[in-house]
């Protein structure tokens, strides 16, 4: 029963996420990395509650679903059903990360996941299956998905946890970098709601001012800044 529902949920989440797969490839082919990262964040934000609600609903109603569907003779499959359902709650990360790793050819994560999934599942099935039977296979399946979730979170960490330089009241004095000998590097940083700096009679009018130094911006977003 549990494995049947896993196939159903796999189809459900594929239908939810698959329309976005081509958008990943589109943004990569156009070199629009900022738009790609914003879409990933939006996709995670909007599908997270959906995954949680579906998972909790099925988990809490597992007993009634099994008893009404196939009868009390399958009562022992309820715990298997619940354990397998828990692993499906990570789809809000697993699906976008798979699209991202493939579109961006992140081979390190692609190969790592390709190794982790069968290795942990087979190892867990051997160790737990001998002791718990089919319940052990269900547990190893959920453990495997959980490890995949952790790896995917690591791969997406810089995207879903960007550095933000912002002004909540939209009156912030901006950013000024003048004269350091070493290059300043900004990675995956959002500059938002900044204005020109208020430094005496400096005459600076830009929200971000760089003078007599080298600065590099990688994967940064400049949004709703106010300057001349």
Short mmCIF file of N, CA and C in Angstrom, two decimals, residues 80 122-140:
data_model
loop_
_atom_site.label_atom_id
_atom_site.label_comp_id
_atom_site.label_asym_id
_atom_site.label_seq_id
_atom_site.Cartn_x
_atom_site.Cartn_y
_atom_site.Cartn_z
N UNK A 80 4.33 1.18 7.59
CA UNK A 80 5.16 1.28 6.38
C UNK A 80 4.72 2.47 5.55
N UNK A 122 20.63 0.32 -0.75
CA UNK A 122 21.00 -1.10 -0.71
C UNK A 122 21.61 -1.48 0.63
N UNK A 123 22.48 -0.61 1.16
CA UNK A 123 23.09 -0.88 2.46
C UNK A 123 22.03 -0.94 3.56
N UNK A 124 21.13 0.04 3.55
CA UNK A 124 20.07 0.06 4.54
C UNK A 124 19.13 -1.12 4.41
N UNK A 125 18.83 -1.51 3.19
CA UNK A 125 17.93 -2.65 2.97
C UNK A 125 18.55 -3.94 3.49
N UNK A 126 19.87 -4.07 3.29
CA UNK A 126 20.54 -5.28 3.77
C UNK A 126 20.58 -5.33 5.30
N UNK A 127 20.93 -4.18 5.90
CA UNK A 127 21.07 -4.15 7.36
C UNK A 127 19.72 -4.17 8.07
N UNK A 128 18.79 -3.34 7.59
CA UNK A 128 17.50 -3.24 8.25
C UNK A 128 16.50 -4.28 7.75
N UNK A 129 16.66 -4.66 6.47
CA UNK A 129 15.72 -5.63 5.91
C UNK A 129 15.82 -6.99 6.59
N UNK A 130 17.03 -7.37 6.96
CA UNK A 130 17.21 -8.65 7.63
C UNK A 130 16.53 -8.68 9.00
N UNK A 131 16.47 -7.50 9.64
CA UNK A 131 15.90 -7.44 10.99
C UNK A 131 14.41 -7.12 11.00
N UNK A 132 14.01 -6.19 10.11
CA UNK A 132 12.62 -5.72 10.15
C UNK A 132 11.81 -6.13 8.93
N UNK A 133 12.42 -6.79 7.98
CA UNK A 133 11.69 -7.19 6.79
C UNK A 133 11.38 -6.00 5.89
N UNK A 134 10.16 -5.98 5.36
CA UNK A 134 9.78 -4.90 4.43
C UNK A 134 9.74 -3.55 5.12
N UNK A 135 9.52 -3.55 6.43
CA UNK A 135 9.57 -2.29 7.19
C UNK A 135 10.98 -1.70 7.12
N UNK A 136 11.99 -2.55 7.18
CA UNK A 136 13.37 -2.08 7.08
C UNK A 136 13.65 -1.46 5.73
N UNK A 137 13.06 -2.00 4.67
CA UNK A 137 13.23 -1.42 3.33
C UNK A 137 12.60 -0.04 3.27
N UNK A 138 11.42 0.10 3.89
CA UNK A 138 10.76 1.41 3.93
C UNK A 138 11.60 2.43 4.70
N UNK A 139 12.18 1.99 5.81
CA UNK A 139 13.03 2.90 6.60
C UNK A 139 14.26 3.31 5.80
N UNK A 140 14.90 2.37 5.12
CA UNK A 140 16.09 2.70 4.33
C UNK A 140 15.74 3.63 3.17
#
